[in-house]
Structure formats: structure tokens, C-alpha cells
Tab-separated table of C-alpha atoms and ligand atoms in Angstrom:
chain	number	residue	atom	x	y	z
A	1296	UNK	CA	0.421	-0.219	0.463
A	1297	UNK	CA	0.627	2.851	-0.619
A	1298	UNK	CA	0.112	6.737	0.586
A	1299	UNK	CA	-0.264	10.128	-0.791
A	1300	UNK	CA	1.273	11.854	2.188
A	1301	UNK	CA	1.721	11.239	5.046
A	1302	UNK	CA	2.618	14.664	7.654
A	1303	UNK	CA	5.246	14.502	11.017
A	1304	UNK	CA	2.274	16.008	12.773
A	1305	UNK	CA	-2.093	17.078	12.307
A	1306	UNK	CA	-3.863	18.437	15.721
A	1307	UNK	CA	-7.330	16.671	15.407
A	1308	UNK	CA	-9.475	19.463	15.751
A	1309	UNK	CA	-13.425	18.674	14.706
A	1310	UNK	CA	-16.700	20.341	14.494
A	1311	UNK	CA	-16.667	20.450	18.866
A	1312	UNK	CA	-13.704	23.196	19.159
A	1313	UNK	CA	-15.076	24.848	15.661
A	1314	UNK	CA	-18.617	24.922	17.408
A	1315	UNK	CA	-17.403	26.040	20.383
A	1316	UNK	CA	-15.595	28.446	18.944
A	1317	UNK	CA	-18.306	30.376	17.636
A	1318	UNK	CA	-20.585	30.206	20.300
A	1319	UNK	CA	-17.024	31.970	22.219
A	1320	UNK	CA	-17.327	34.679	19.182
A	1321	UNK	CA	-20.821	35.460	19.436
A	1322	UNK	CA	-20.752	35.762	23.504
A	1323	UNK	CA	-19.839	39.110	23.781
A	1324	UNK	CA	-16.667	38.417	25.881
A	1325	UNK	CA	-14.039	36.635	24.520
A	1326	UNK	CA	-10.596	37.030	25.867
A	1327	UNK	CA	-9.826	35.590	29.171
A	1328	UNK	CA	-12.601	35.422	31.453
A	1329	UNK	CA	-14.955	32.223	31.836
A	1330	UNK	CA	-14.557	29.380	29.588
A	1331	UNK	CA	-10.033	30.213	30.800
A	1332	UNK	CA	-11.989	29.766	34.676
A	1333	UNK	CA	-13.932	26.321	33.005
A	1334	UNK	CA	-10.571	25.349	31.233
A	1335	UNK	CA	-8.046	25.949	34.288
A	1336	UNK	CA	-10.895	24.176	36.133
A	1337	UNK	CA	-10.828	20.766	33.877
A	1338	UNK	CA	-6.793	21.068	34.487
A	1339	UNK	CA	-6.906	20.388	37.503
A	1340	UNK	CA	-9.036	17.697	37.172
A	1341	UNK	CA	-7.992	16.239	35.148
A	1342	UNK	CA	-4.389	16.068	36.637
A	1343	UNK	CA	-5.178	16.387	40.512
A	1344	UNK	CA	-3.341	19.912	41.450
A	1345	UNK	CA	-4.917	22.713	43.465
A	1346	UNK	CA	-4.311	25.107	40.807
A	1347	UNK	CA	-3.952	24.875	37.313
A	1348	UNK	CA	-3.504	29.062	35.590
A	1349	UNK	CA	-4.217	28.826	31.813
A	1350	UNK	CA	-0.746	31.546	29.907
A	1351	UNK	CA	-0.449	31.908	26.485
A	1352	UNK	CA	2.259	29.696	25.474
A	1353	UNK	CA	5.704	26.829	27.971
A	1354	UNK	CA	7.399	28.974	27.853
A	1355	UNK	CA	5.843	31.809	29.115
A	1356	UNK	CA	4.999	29.305	31.475
A	1357	UNK	CA	8.205	27.951	31.907
A	1358	UNK	CA	9.533	32.301	32.221
A	1359	UNK	CA	6.921	32.331	35.444
A	1360	UNK	CA	7.282	29.206	37.131
A	1361	UNK	CA	11.663	30.380	37.703
A	1362	UNK	CA	10.059	34.108	38.317
A	1363	UNK	CA	7.642	32.949	41.188
A	1364	UNK	CA	10.601	31.161	43.063
A	1365	UNK	CA	13.008	34.449	42.857
A	1366	UNK	CA	15.879	32.982	39.779
A	1367	UNK	CA	17.628	36.149	38.800
A	1368	UNK	CA	20.871	36.499	38.535
A	1369	UNK	CA	23.910	34.782	40.563
A	1370	UNK	CA	21.235	31.753	40.228
A	1371	UNK	CA	22.078	28.861	38.663
A	1372	UNK	CA	19.267	26.357	36.699
A	1373	UNK	CA	20.572	22.853	35.766
A	1374	UNK	CA	18.742	21.612	33.096
A	1375	UNK	CA	19.020	18.984	29.955
A	1376	UNK	CA	21.037	19.749	26.786
A	1377	UNK	CA	18.597	17.674	24.847
A	1378	UNK	CA	15.597	20.193	24.494
A	1379	UNK	CA	13.883	22.734	22.770
A	1380	UNK	CA	15.099	26.380	22.707
A	1381	UNK	CA	12.396	27.676	25.214
A	1382	UNK	CA	14.310	26.273	28.431
A	1383	UNK	CA	16.752	27.847	28.312
A	1384	UNK	CA	15.605	31.759	27.141
A	1385	UNK	CA	13.445	31.935	29.780
A	1386	UNK	CA	16.404	31.093	32.252
A	1387	UNK	CA	18.636	33.390	30.489
A	1388	UNK	CA	15.538	36.395	30.434
A	1389	UNK	CA	15.450	36.375	34.705
A	1390	UNK	CA	19.045	36.782	34.474
A	1391	UNK	CA	20.403	33.508	35.912
A	1392	UNK	CA	23.455	31.080	34.180
A	1393	UNK	CA	21.221	27.767	32.382
A	1394	UNK	CA	23.832	24.652	33.444
A	1395	UNK	CA	23.211	21.777	31.408
A	1396	UNK	CA	23.803	17.602	32.634
A	1397	UNK	CA	23.797	14.947	30.246
A	1398	UNK	CA	21.258	12.768	29.932
A	1399	UNK	CA	20.666	8.683	30.416
A	1400	UNK	CA	21.214	8.161	27.028
A	1401	UNK	CA	18.518	5.208	26.652
A	1402	UNK	CA	15.500	7.532	27.448
A	1403	UNK	CA	16.691	11.364	25.528
A	1404	UNK	CA	15.245	11.808	30.049
A	1405	UNK	CA	18.207	13.763	31.958
A	1406	UNK	CA	20.512	11.895	33.991
A	1407	UNK	CA	20.704	12.008	38.066
A	1408	UNK	CA	23.361	11.396	38.305
A	1409	UNK	CA	24.972	13.862	35.874
A	1410	UNK	CA	22.692	16.768	37.956
A	1411	UNK	CA	24.555	16.050	41.341
A	1412	UNK	CA	28.034	15.978	39.728
A	1413	UNK	CA	26.474	19.552	38.595
A	1414	UNK	CA	24.841	21.248	41.930
A	1415	UNK	CA	26.685	24.359	42.790
A	1416	UNK	CA	26.281	27.033	45.767
A	1417	UNK	CA	24.276	28.483	43.068
A	1418	UNK	CA	22.683	25.756	42.018
A	1419	UNK	CA	18.387	26.746	43.161
A	1420	UNK	CA	16.332	25.005	40.279
A	1421	UNK	CA	15.820	21.550	38.618
A	1422	UNK	CA	14.653	21.595	35.888
A	1423	UNK	CA	14.091	18.437	33.977
A	1424	UNK	CA	12.290	17.819	30.632
A	1425	UNK	CA	10.353	14.593	29.677
A	1426	UNK	CA	11.365	13.445	26.949
A	1427	UNK	CA	8.745	12.624	23.623
A	1428	UNK	CA	6.258	11.995	27.112
A	1429	UNK	CA	8.797	9.973	29.332
A	1430	UNK	CA	8.589	10.628	33.015
A	1431	UNK	CA	11.891	11.824	34.342
A	1432	UNK	CA	13.423	9.660	36.987
A	1433	UNK	CA	10.784	11.880	39.506
A	1434	UNK	CA	12.331	10.042	43.247
A	1435	UNK	CA	15.124	11.053	41.761
A	1436	UNK	CA	14.786	14.098	40.865
A	1437	UNK	CA	13.246	14.989	43.588
A	1438	UNK	CA	15.614	13.287	46.416
A	1439	UNK	CA	18.353	15.401	44.958
A	1440	UNK	CA	16.711	18.982	45.417
A	1441	UNK	CA	15.576	17.251	49.205
A	1442	UNK	CA	19.249	17.030	49.986
A	1443	UNK	CA	20.445	20.134	48.272
A	1444	UNK	CA	17.719	22.519	49.232
A	1445	UNK	CA	16.902	22.931	46.156
A	1446	UNK	CA	12.995	23.089	43.718
A	1447	UNK	CA	11.998	22.216	41.492
A	1448	UNK	CA	10.175	22.476	37.738
A	1449	UNK	CA	9.363	19.588	34.397
A	1450	UNK	CA	9.266	21.157	31.714
A	1451	UNK	CA	5.786	19.112	30.809
A	1452	UNK	CA	5.757	20.543	27.324
A	1453	UNK	CA	5.691	17.192	26.098
A	1454	UNK	CA	3.468	14.943	29.026
A	1455	UNK	CA	0.482	16.235	29.611
A	1456	UNK	CA	-1.775	12.869	30.582
A	1457	UNK	CA	1.792	11.105	31.561
A	1458	UNK	CA	1.716	9.964	34.443
A	1459	UNK	CA	4.232	8.999	37.562
A	1460	UNK	CA	4.445	7.150	40.193
A	1461	UNK	CA	0.194	5.984	39.467
A	1462	UNK	CA	0.096	9.996	39.595
A	1463	UNK	CA	-0.564	12.620	36.156
A	1464	UNK	CA	3.039	15.194	35.126
A	1465	UNK	CA	2.462	17.844	37.327
A	1466	UNK	CA	0.734	17.154	40.530
A	1467	UNK	CA	3.952	16.541	42.652
A	1468	UNK	CA	7.030	18.524	41.714
A	1469	UNK	CA	6.678	22.559	42.700
A	1470	UNK	CA	5.657	23.694	39.240
A	1471	UNK	CA	5.255	21.814	36.161
A	1472	UNK	CA	4.825	24.100	32.410
A	1473	UNK	CA	2.440	22.058	30.483
A	1474	UNK	CA	2.106	22.405	25.640
A	1475	UNK	CA	-0.748	23.317	23.811
A	1476	UNK	CA	1.537	24.098	20.812
A	1477	UNK	CA	-0.430	22.826	17.749
A	1478	UNK	CA	2.031	19.831	17.431
A	1479	UNK	CA	1.937	18.616	20.880
A	1480	UNK	CA	-0.711	15.615	22.131
A	1481	UNK	CA	-3.281	18.495	22.555
A	1482	UNK	CA	-3.387	22.005	21.702
A	1483	UNK	CA	-4.777	25.110	21.910
A	1484	UNK	CA	-2.837	27.095	18.825
A	1485	UNK	CA	-0.701	29.307	21.368
A	1486	UNK	CA	-1.292	28.077	24.856
A	1487	UNK	CA	-0.084	26.865	28.427
A	1488	UNK	CA	-1.030	25.462	31.523
A	1489	UNK	CA	0.949	26.544	34.711
A	1490	UNK	CA	0.766	23.944	37.847
A	1491	UNK	CA	1.441	23.410	41.661
A	1492	UNK	CA	0.084	23.273	44.906
A	1493	UNK	CA	1.660	26.347	46.261
A	1494	UNK	CA	-1.541	29.644	46.870
A	1495	UNK	CA	1.920	31.978	46.984
A	1496	UNK	CA	3.227	30.830	43.989
A	1497	UNK	CA	-0.177	30.969	41.806
A	1498	UNK	CA	-1.135	34.163	43.233
A	1499	UNK	CA	2.123	35.604	41.995
A	1500	UNK	CA	1.972	33.726	38.437
A	1501	UNK	CA	-1.258	35.277	38.046
A	1502	UNK	CA	-0.134	38.916	39.078
A	1503	UNK	CA	3.098	38.618	36.908
A	1504	UNK	CA	0.562	36.608	34.248
A	1505	UNK	CA	-1.195	39.980	33.202
A	1506	UNK	CA	0.827	43.122	33.760
A	1507	UNK	CA	0.837	42.323	37.777
A	1508	UNK	CA	-2.382	43.381	38.491
A	1509	UNK	CA	-3.663	43.206	42.182
A	1510	UNK	CA	-5.702	40.045	42.867
A	1511	UNK	CA	-9.258	41.607	42.836
A	1512	UNK	CA	-8.270	43.831	39.650
A	1513	UNK	CA	-7.518	40.163	38.059
A	1514	UNK	CA	-11.104	38.238	39.648
A	1515	UNK	CA	-13.163	41.047	38.154
A	1516	UNK	CA	-12.809	38.602	34.699
A	1517	UNK	CA	-14.872	36.154	36.763
A	1518	UNK	CA	-17.225	38.853	38.818
A	1519	UNK	CA	-19.298	41.325	38.699
A	1520	UNK	CA	-17.572	43.777	36.850
A	1521	UNK	CA	-14.911	46.468	39.288
A	1522	UNK	CA	-13.636	49.413	37.639
A	1523	UNK	CA	-10.301	49.781	40.233
A	1524	UNK	CA	-7.038	47.627	39.379
A	1525	UNK	CA	-3.969	48.853	41.349
A	1526	UNK	CA	-0.431	47.329	39.825
A	1527	UNK	CA	1.935	45.688	43.486
A	1528	UNK	CA	4.675	44.185	40.029
A	1529	UNK	CA	5.579	45.095	36.401
A	1530	UNK	CA	3.957	42.240	35.055
A	1531	UNK	CA	3.820	40.375	31.571
A	1532	UNK	CA	0.985	40.365	29.546
A	1533	UNK	CA	1.141	35.962	29.255
A	1534	UNK	CA	-2.755	35.681	29.360
A	1535	UNK	CA	-5.491	32.331	27.638
A	1536	UNK	CA	-7.592	33.799	25.825
A	1537	UNK	CA	-11.654	32.126	25.531
A	1538	UNK	CA	-11.250	31.450	22.071
A	1539	UNK	CA	-7.801	29.483	22.896
A	1540	UNK	CA	-10.182	27.988	26.116
A	1541	UNK	CA	-13.254	26.948	24.605
A	1542	UNK	CA	-10.093	24.877	21.836
A	1543	UNK	CA	-9.460	23.765	24.979
A	1544	UNK	CA	-12.016	22.395	26.923
A	1545	UNK	CA	-12.913	20.284	24.153
A	1546	UNK	CA	-9.037	19.277	22.839
A	1547	UNK	CA	-9.271	17.808	27.556
A	1548	UNK	CA	-12.553	15.477	26.667
A	1549	UNK	CA	-11.248	14.256	24.161
A	1550	UNK	CA	-7.073	13.623	25.482
A	1551	UNK	CA	-7.371	9.832	26.980
A	1552	UNK	CA	-8.576	9.401	23.842
A	1553	UNK	CA	-6.101	10.144	22.070
A	1554	UNK	CA	-3.166	9.198	24.459
A	1555	UNK	CA	-4.544	5.150	24.528
A	1556	UNK	CA	-4.265	6.096	20.140
A	1557	UNK	CA	-0.694	7.440	20.481
A	1558	UNK	CA	0.686	4.239	22.539
A	1559	UNK	CA	-1.006	1.974	20.608
A	1560	UNK	CA	0.685	3.592	17.463
A	1561	UNK	CA	3.812	3.839	19.500
A	1562	UNK	CA	3.404	-0.363	19.719
A	1563	UNK	CA	3.255	-0.881	16.891
A	1564	UNK	CA	6.815	0.919	15.590
A	1565	UNK	CA	8.179	-0.682	19.272
A	1566	UNK	CA	6.768	-3.892	17.629
A	1567	UNK	CA	8.109	-3.730	14.205
A	1568	UNK	CA	11.109	-1.972	15.706
A	1569	UNK	CA	12.087	-4.058	18.013
A	1570	UNK	CA	13.807	-6.914	16.438
A	1571	UNK	CA	16.434	-4.568	15.144
A	1572	UNK	CA	19.844	-4.391	15.736
A	1573	UNK	CA	20.661	-1.095	13.408
A	1574	UNK	CA	17.866	1.239	16.067
A	1575	UNK	CA	16.831	1.777	18.876
A	1576	UNK	CA	14.298	3.434	21.327
A	1577	UNK	CA	12.648	4.017	24.526
A	1578	UNK	CA	11.597	1.171	26.453
A	1579	UNK	CA	7.893	1.099	26.438
A	1580	UNK	CA	5.679	2.484	29.213
A	1581	UNK	CA	2.299	2.663	30.587
A	1582	UNK	CA	3.272	6.203	31.847
A	1583	UNK	CA	4.732	7.576	28.639
A	1584	UNK	CA	1.818	9.751	26.898
A	1585	UNK	CA	4.086	9.243	23.713
A	1586	UNK	CA	4.354	12.949	21.871
A	1587	UNK	CA	7.048	11.226	20.226
A	1588	UNK	CA	7.853	8.293	19.017
A	1589	UNK	CA	11.735	8.558	18.610
A	1590	UNK	CA	13.851	5.849	17.111
A	1591	UNK	CA	17.666	5.987	17.386
A	1592	UNK	CA	19.668	5.103	14.977
A	1593	UNK	CA	23.458	4.078	15.208
A	1594	UNK	CA	26.726	2.914	13.121
A	1595	UNK	CA	24.844	-0.526	11.788
A	1596	UNK	CA	22.030	1.113	9.619
A	1597	UNK	CA	22.342	0.985	5.918
A	1598	UNK	CA	21.924	4.754	5.276
A	1599	UNK	CA	22.727	8.000	8.450
A	1600	UNK	CA	20.334	9.778	9.798
A	1601	UNK	CA	20.041	12.755	7.365
A	1602	UNK	CA	20.159	10.470	4.744
A	1603	UNK	CA	16.933	8.353	6.058
A	1604	UNK	CA	15.276	11.914	6.402
A	1605	UNK	CA	15.473	13.004	2.965
A	1606	UNK	CA	14.591	9.499	1.433
A	1607	UNK	CA	11.874	9.168	3.659
A	1608	UNK	CA	10.931	13.219	2.328
A	1609	UNK	CA	10.859	11.949	-1.377
A	1610	UNK	CA	8.484	9.532	-0.251
A	1611	UNK	CA	6.112	12.055	1.438
A	1612	UNK	CA	6.374	10.957	4.712
A	1613	UNK	CA	7.615	13.985	7.262
A	1614	UNK	CA	9.912	14.060	9.911
A	1615	UNK	CA	10.906	16.111	13.131
A	1616	UNK	CA	14.693	15.720	14.838
A	1617	UNK	CA	13.422	16.708	18.973
A	1618	UNK	CA	16.202	18.495	18.883
A	1619	UNK	CA	19.147	19.866	17.860
A	1620	UNK	CA	21.143	19.919	21.475
A	1621	UNK	CA	21.282	23.305	23.186
A	1622	UNK	CA	25.313	23.117	22.948
A	1623	UNK	CA	25.201	22.859	18.768
A	1624	UNK	CA	23.182	26.417	18.099
A	1625	UNK	CA	25.513	28.813	18.126
A	1626	UNK	CA	24.493	31.751	20.795
A	1627	UNK	CA	24.566	28.732	23.302
A	1628	UNK	CA	27.803	27.758	21.792
A	1629	UNK	CA	29.390	31.335	21.949
A	1630	UNK	CA	27.944	32.938	24.426
A	1631	UNK	CA	27.661	30.203	27.123
A	1632	UNK	CA	30.604	28.699	26.192
A	1633	UNK	CA	29.221	25.307	25.595
A	1634	UNK	CA	30.718	22.584	23.646
A	1635	UNK	CA	28.253	19.480	22.628
A	1636	UNK	CA	31.718	16.778	23.273
A	1637	UNK	CA	31.314	17.893	26.528
A	1638	UNK	CA	27.962	15.548	26.546
A	1639	UNK	CA	29.245	12.581	24.844
A	1640	UNK	CA	25.549	11.239	25.455
A	1641	UNK	CA	23.723	13.800	24.164
A	1642	UNK	CA	25.512	13.292	20.725
A	1643	UNK	CA	24.859	10.381	20.242
A	1644	UNK	CA	21.650	10.148	20.688
A	1645	UNK	CA	21.220	13.449	18.157
A	1646	UNK	CA	23.268	11.815	15.681
A	1647	UNK	CA	20.378	8.999	15.317
A	1648	UNK	CA	17.712	10.366	16.989
A	1649	UNK	CA	14.246	10.226	13.898
A	1650	UNK	CA	10.881	11.341	15.636
A	1651	UNK	CA	7.864	9.710	12.640
A	1652	UNK	CA	5.019	10.388	12.801
A	1653	UNK	CA	2.655	10.108	15.381
A	1654	UNK	CA	-0.780	11.475	16.208
A	1655	UNK	CA	-4.291	10.569	16.915
A	1656	UNK	CA	-5.707	9.827	13.459
A	1657	UNK	CA	-2.640	7.939	11.484
A	1658	UNK	CA	-4.204	4.611	10.803
A	1659	UNK	CA	-2.230	1.970	11.628
A	1660	UNK	CA	-1.790	0.708	8.143
A	1661	UNK	CA	-0.487	4.163	7.431
A	1662	UNK	CA	1.630	3.726	10.586
A	1663	UNK	CA	2.858	0.257	9.381
A	1664	UNK	CA	4.225	1.744	6.091
A	1665	UNK	CA	6.584	4.785	7.804
A	1666	UNK	CA	7.594	1.575	9.384
A	1667	UNK	CA	7.881	-0.956	6.590
A	1668	UNK	CA	9.522	1.791	4.849
A	1669	UNK	CA	11.962	2.536	7.367
A	1670	UNK	CA	13.672	-0.744	7.597
A	1671	UNK	CA	13.297	-0.665	4.280
A	1672	UNK	CA	15.667	1.764	4.475
A	1673	UNK	CA	17.791	1.158	7.305
A	1674	UNK	CA	18.678	-2.383	6.707
B	3087	LIG	C1	6.987	22.885	22.693
B	3087	LIG	C2	8.323	23.007	24.059
B	3087	LIG	C3	7.838	23.933	24.436
B	3087	LIG	C4	7.336	25.538	24.087
B	3087	LIG	O1	6.486	25.385	24.052
B	3087	LIG	P1	5.529	26.598	23.343
B	3087	LIG	O2	4.241	26.147	23.896
B	3087	LIG	O3	5.366	26.485	22.034
B	3087	LIG	O4	5.898	28.507	24.329
B	3087	LIG	C5	8.965	23.872	25.915
B	3087	LIG	N1	9.780	22.696	26.133
B	3087	LIG	C6	9.771	21.583	25.486
B	3087	LIG	C7	11.013	20.890	25.691
B	3087	LIG	C8	8.801	21.998	24.033
B	3087	LIG	O5	8.858	20.879	22.914
């Protein structure tokens, strides 16, 4: 069987999202308001956390998370080199210094042993990324945080619906930040969510997310109008609109189905690839919500990763590389003095890594076609 084209990802939007957006557009209130309150409440119930704050992006959530924990000049934040730029940019925006700890080559996640080597008296926050949706070993990371008196912010951009020790990611650490960008497991087009259980952090984040307006000013969105407002901090403009929240509410209703389907497709890929010696992939885990399915080619592969991308693209199969490691970008290399050679696991992982098509509407037949095409090219 041959297919016209198989994209790398595709958001599942149907009439429910469309109808819901139309209702908000006709309602007379289109920015942050009732729908956003509903989306936040639903998210908090889904994740089982005390506070869920809808924001304009995961990048905004990470920025406010760091500021809420008073991260600033002179502080160090330890994160992974295998992440997207915003994890690191937001640390830089606060004036703090990002420090990198190499990954575990089998999972792509930051390795706790490597974190411990990088802890200094300046370290303030550990910022793990749940790569591809597979939770980091949080027991060990939280134990390190306790031992050295540090806070933990999770970059959970890939991990909405992932679980750890039977509980949803975002229910336990100090702060967790999710992304609803169109490529992610669920979308609000652009959007993010910050979760926490500390009411003081939640209040600080809400204040900073809307110009630094005091509590009674931002709560006017949920109550009958109050014209008075007071600025208590030079804040940001990071709120989510009701149009986005309307999409989020409908997506959340389908999230468990999305994840079930992603797990099925990941299992299908694993079945097809498990006996090959020329590649590796994250071990299957029911904790993983499978934002991505990444294979890592090794020397035994008949063609290298870059060629595989070209050959798949000629066959109209979309792929991605998650991610070009932070030390390989010119800004970080030149300004933070980073060298990829100092992160041998990350370098090796990146050299072979390619993310295959994975989204709920991908059919089993399409996934099989992708797997067989890949196998034909690499063996
Ligand atoms: C997508 C992504 C982000 C940024 O998410 P936005 O919602 O686009 O700001 C941050 N971290 C990681 C690991 C991501 O993949």
C-alpha cells in the first residue's frame, strides 16, 4: 500500500472545537474570562493539582515559574541539553545561568547522576524535561532537590497525561509547565498551562501573567465588574483568551482517547522495530503519553539519519528531529561557552535521532507503511 502523504503530526480538531469557538466569538466576551476559568478547573481536575493557570504558551509558563521561585542573576538552573530553545531562553531572561547535565542515552531524559555532578552553592532550581512524554526519574530528582535544598520545575511540554508512580505529571513537583502548541499532544493553537499546589506561587503567577495587576483586578474577569485596579509588579502579558480556552476544553475531553491512540501506535512501531540491531528507542512505558516516537539509528544502519530524512521525505513521509542539542546552536555555544563534546550521550543520541509520524488520526496501515519504509531503508 502507498499513501499520498503522511505528515509528521496533525492536530485533531473536529466540530466540537469549531462550535465551541463560534459560541465564544458570539458571546460578547472573547479574551480571558469564563471559558478560561472552566478550562483551568477542568485541567486541575484532570491533573489532580490545586492550581492550574492557563497562559499564552509553555514558554510563558516556564518564565513565570522561574520568576515565581525568585530565580534571578547569580542563580544557576540545571537542565538538559536535549530540549527546545525556550527551556533555556527563559532561564536566560531571568538573568540566571543555565547549567547542563547530560542525558541517559536509553531514555533521552536528564540523568540524575549527571545532575548531582553539576550542583553548586549557586544552584537554585532543577528543570527536567520529560522527553517525548516519558517521565524523568522524578523520585531521584526530588531526592536530590531535598538533599541540596533546591526547587523543581518540570518542563512538561511533552507530558500532558503522562503519569509517574500512578499520578499525573504536574500533580507533585513545585511547578509544572505544559504546552498546547499545535504539534503537542493536545492544542489550544498557542497556549500553555502552569500547575502547582502552593497558593502563594499560584497568586504570584496570576499577578505576573497580567501586567502585575492585583488580585481584585484580575478576578474582575470572573465577578461583576470592578473598575479599580492596582499594579503591584511590572508584570507580563501572558494570559490565555477564551477562544483558546474553548478549544482547550474540547481537547481535554478527548485527551485520554488521544493518549490511548498514541500508545497503540507507539506499540505498533515498537513491534516492528524491536528485533533490529541498527536502532534503539525509549523502552515502552504505560506512563508515557507518547508525544513523540523517536528512533535512534546507530552505526549498523545502512544509511545515516540525515539521508533517512531525505529518503522519507521523497516518499512523502514527514519527520522531525527533537532536538538539535542546545550546545550546538551558535548563541549558546558562543555566549555560554558550551561544547557538545562535553555531553557525549546527548551528541550520540542526536546523531541518530529521528521522530516518526505520530498523531491520533494516523491509521495503523499508515504507521505500518512508515515502519516498513524505514526498515527497508536502514537494513
Ligand atoms: C514545545 C516546547 C516548549 C515550548 O512550548 P510553547 O507552548 O510553544 O511555548 C518548551 N519545551 C519543550 C521541551 C517543548 O517541546
